Amino acid sequence: MPIKNREVYLQGMSACCSAGISVDEMFSSTLLGRTGVKKHQGFLDNEELSAIGKIDSNCSFNELMIEKVEEILEHSELEDFTNTFLAIGTSVGGMAWAEKQFIKDSGSYKNIKLEKQSIYSISHTLNQKFNFKDSITFSTACTSSSNAIVFAKELIEAGAYDTVLVLGADSISYTTVNGFNALGVLSFEISTPFDAHRTGMNVAEGIGAVLFGVQPSWIKLAGVGCSSDAYNITNPHPDGNGAKLAMKNALKSAKLSANQIDYINAHGTGTVANDSSEGKAIVELFPDRPYVGSTKSITGHTLGACGAIEVILSAMVLEQQIVPSNFNLKEEELESLNLPKNNIKKKIEFVLSNAFAFGGNNVSLILQKVKNEN
Amino acid sequence: MKINLKIISASFVSADEKCEELEEKRLVPKMMLRRRLTRGAKIAIYLASKVGYKNERIIFGSAYGEVKATVDIVESIYNKTLLSPTAFQNSVHNTPASYLSILSENQAEVTTVSDLFNTSLSVLKTGAIKALRGDKLLLLNVDAFNFTGVKDINICSISKLESGVALMVEITDEEANISIDNQKNSEISPSLWQMLEIYNKSKKLDNPIVEVEL
């Protein structure tokens, strides 16, 4: 059975994270250096303040997810989602709910409901509210929603679906804040990706929804690339071998050469290991030194949602033709990385967005601006 | 859309409490790595070895994920004890497939899906679309959820607390001789049913081919 190879376009997007409760607000924060990462008490055992990205809203996380999906539907040409596939990306699912229930029940599992606790909880919530034709949840830690986007492209290319909604969502939980703290990679200050003196990452929550389809629009999902480090369960390969392979695969999928990439939205978590490994991979693969940036000092690291959220930010870079500055960067570790410290207005046609995860799971996505919407 | 997958090889394992004879010492000679493996990872590595896995792309599915690691974390948060970094790094759903890729030095794509009782079907659908590229794929579906509080959440009274299925597949134009009829199995977690059904049916056929509908 041959692949139809239909082109895949971005047809709508909505988002919500600590840096803003809309796409415009989130992107404005990125340009203005308005970080959503703040110091919070109550997540770490010793009552230490932790710098995390919490969404500033009176709504519950589930309500916000539903609101973001409704927003997509409202702004699309779809009447409903009855012919749309839902691809979800989440690393923790309903973990935050389960933790609270477990603590409320004094350490008992009796009231832990799988449809609320498991990775499937997001699918359960959205399928109860909307009538999607089918859905699958991807859970590959911090590449979850990136893998969902890869699958969306494959579904549409093959002709299985004309529209796929990708939703990346992860809420703050004690597990992730304390877990990253146990690994020694949690920063107690706002993160400084690619800085020589970086102190780690900021756990954050976020929701990113992207509607992909065959209807031509101003942004094309031009290429996707996946790889595995095959190296270590948490640490990336020090030379960025897996990262390089994912980016190479994305370039091959988009039929591009490295010098055609104008901007790289790096995974750039702010951890010593990730930024060093990713930086080396970029330097080696892109000798023409395209602009490189991380938006995680603004949004925090939204874990399984970051792939979708950063595809949205990359689409905004293409739409507004502005490369955002690397907020909070003071002294680059790798001078050969082209890390802008100011917003730069320039012609941008191709953006590559990276996401890397535990287990050495790597995904690179390439977006292309096809025409001016105006 | 319907995609036919040839079942090149298949394997299944299950146990009431703990799968024995997973050949860990032979399959994972490095002791440090072996000691870090989760139950799910050990089952995944064993099943992969039984279906002739080399360096194929992997589509892994697990409904409940790394239950033991998750429980260790939640209990240490509740009890205000030191959280184990190993438990946290092993707590993500893609842990078994990641250990398999590390062990086999496989740099190919690995993805993980989780849809509670539909997990098996999600593995098959994801595999079917990815198989369009023409390469062989390893489809793995593992759930290991034996922990002290399991009785509280085991609402289906599943007797086999560890089980897994592996199918090595590739796309084919040949006619399907296996249909997925959603056969139930009260002993095994519903998250594995469709893959288990294909395993059972494939054992009775010379050239098993399953039709996957998307």
Coordinates of C-alpha atoms in Angstrom, one line a residue, chain A residues 1-3 45 47 85 91 95 98-99 102-115 117-120 123 133-141 143 147 150-151 154-155 158-161 174-180 182-183 226-234 241-242 245 249 357-361, chain B residues 1-4 36 57 62-64 70-86 88-95 98-99 101-102 104-118 121-123 125-127 129-130 132-133 147-150 152-153 155 171-173 213-214:
Chain A
M1 CA 0.0 0.0 0.0
P2 CA 1.7 3.2 -1.1
I3 CA 1.9 6.3 1.1
D45 CA 9.3 18.6 51.3
E47 CA 9.2 23.9 52.2
F85 CA -8.5 12.2 15.1
S91 CA 4.0 12.5 30.4
M95 CA -0.8 12.2 38.3
A98 CA -3.9 10.9 42.0
E99 CA -1.4 12.5 44.4
F102 CA -3.8 9.6 47.8
I103 CA -2.8 12.2 50.4
K104 CA -6.5 13.1 51.1
D105 CA -7.2 9.4 51.8
S106 CA -4.2 9.2 54.1
G107 CA -2.1 7.0 51.9
S108 CA -4.8 4.7 50.5
Y109 CA -5.3 3.6 46.9
K110 CA -9.0 2.9 47.4
N111 CA -10.3 5.9 45.6
I112 CA -7.7 6.0 42.8
K113 CA -9.7 5.7 39.6
L114 CA -7.7 4.6 36.6
E115 CA -9.6 6.9 34.2
Q117 CA -5.1 8.8 37.4
S118 CA -3.6 7.2 34.3
I119 CA -2.0 8.7 31.1
Y120 CA -5.4 8.0 29.5
S123 CA -8.2 11.4 26.5
K133 CA -13.6 9.9 15.7
D134 CA -10.7 8.2 17.4
S135 CA -7.8 9.0 19.6
I136 CA -4.4 7.7 20.7
T137 CA -2.2 9.0 23.6
F138 CA 1.5 9.2 23.3
S139 CA 3.6 9.1 26.4
T140 CA 7.4 9.4 25.8
A141 CA 8.1 11.8 28.7
T143 CA 8.8 14.3 23.7
N147 CA 5.6 12.2 18.9
V150 CA 4.8 13.0 14.1
F151 CA 1.9 10.6 14.2
E154 CA 1.8 10.2 9.2
L155 CA -2.0 9.9 9.5
A158 CA -1.3 8.4 4.4
G159 CA -4.8 9.6 3.8
A160 CA -6.3 8.1 6.9
Y161 CA -7.5 11.4 8.2
Y174 CA 4.6 16.8 43.3
T175 CA 6.1 13.8 41.4
T176 CA 7.7 15.9 38.7
V177 CA 8.9 18.7 40.9
N178 CA 10.4 16.4 43.5
G179 CA 11.6 13.9 40.9
F180 CA 13.7 16.4 39.0
A182 CA 16.0 14.2 43.3
L183 CA 17.9 14.0 40.0
C226 CA 12.9 10.8 15.3
S227 CA 15.8 8.9 16.8
S228 CA 17.0 7.2 20.0
D229 CA 20.2 8.0 21.8
A230 CA 20.7 4.3 22.8
Y231 CA 23.0 5.7 25.5
N232 CA 21.5 6.3 29.0
I233 CA 18.1 6.4 30.6
T234 CA 18.3 10.1 31.7
N241 CA 24.5 11.8 18.6
G242 CA 20.8 11.1 19.0
L245 CA 20.2 12.0 14.1
N249 CA 16.0 12.8 9.8
A357 CA 13.3 13.1 26.6
F358 CA 14.3 10.4 29.2
G359 CA 15.4 7.2 27.6
G360 CA 17.1 9.2 24.8
N361 CA 13.9 9.8 22.9
Chain B
M1 CA -8.5 3.0 6.1
K2 CA -7.4 -0.7 6.4
I3 CA -3.8 -1.8 6.6
N4 CA -2.7 -5.5 6.6
R36 CA 18.3 -0.8 37.1
R57 CA 11.6 0.7 15.2
S62 CA 1.5 0.1 28.5
A63 CA -1.8 1.1 30.1
Y64 CA -0.5 1.5 33.7
T70 CA 5.3 5.5 40.5
V71 CA 4.1 4.0 43.8
D72 CA 7.6 4.4 45.3
I73 CA 7.5 8.1 44.4
V74 CA 4.0 8.9 45.6
E75 CA 4.6 7.0 48.9
S76 CA 7.9 8.8 49.5
I77 CA 6.1 12.1 48.9
Y78 CA 3.3 11.2 51.3
N79 CA 5.7 9.8 53.9
K80 CA 8.2 12.7 53.4
T81 CA 11.0 10.3 52.8
L82 CA 13.9 10.7 50.4
L83 CA 12.7 10.3 46.8
S84 CA 14.8 7.8 44.8
P85 CA 16.3 9.4 41.6
T86 CA 16.2 5.9 40.1
F88 CA 11.9 8.9 39.1
Q89 CA 14.0 8.2 36.0
N90 CA 12.3 4.8 35.7
S91 CA 8.8 6.2 36.2
V92 CA 8.0 7.3 32.7
H93 CA 5.9 5.2 30.3
N94 CA 8.7 4.8 27.7
T95 CA 11.1 3.2 30.2
S98 CA 14.1 2.9 26.2
Y99 CA 16.1 0.2 28.1
S101 CA 17.0 0.5 22.7
I102 CA 19.9 1.2 25.0
S104 CA 20.5 -3.1 21.7
E105 CA 22.2 0.2 20.8
N106 CA 19.3 0.9 18.5
Q107 CA 19.1 4.5 17.4
A108 CA 15.8 4.0 15.5
E109 CA 12.5 5.6 16.4
V110 CA 10.8 4.4 19.6
T111 CA 7.4 5.6 20.5
T112 CA 5.0 4.7 23.4
V113 CA 1.3 4.8 23.6
S114 CA -1.1 4.4 26.5
D115 CA -4.9 4.3 26.3
L116 CA -5.9 2.3 29.3
F117 CA -8.0 -0.7 28.1
N118 CA -7.6 0.4 24.4
L121 CA -5.4 -1.4 19.8
S122 CA -3.5 1.9 19.9
V123 CA -0.2 -0.1 19.5
K125 CA -3.0 1.3 14.9
T126 CA 0.2 3.3 15.5
G127 CA 2.2 0.3 14.1
I129 CA 0.5 3.7 10.0
K130 CA 4.2 3.5 10.7
L132 CA 3.6 2.1 5.6
R133 CA 7.2 3.1 5.3
F147 CA 2.5 -3.8 44.1
T148 CA 1.1 -3.8 47.6
G149 CA -2.0 -1.8 46.9
V150 CA -3.0 -3.6 43.7
D152 CA -7.5 -1.6 45.8
I153 CA -7.3 -0.7 42.1
I155 CA -11.4 -3.6 39.7
I171 CA 3.1 -4.3 5.9
T172 CA 1.7 -6.7 3.2
D173 CA -0.7 -6.6 0.3
E213 CA -8.6 -0.6 10.7
L214 CA -8.0 3.1 11.4

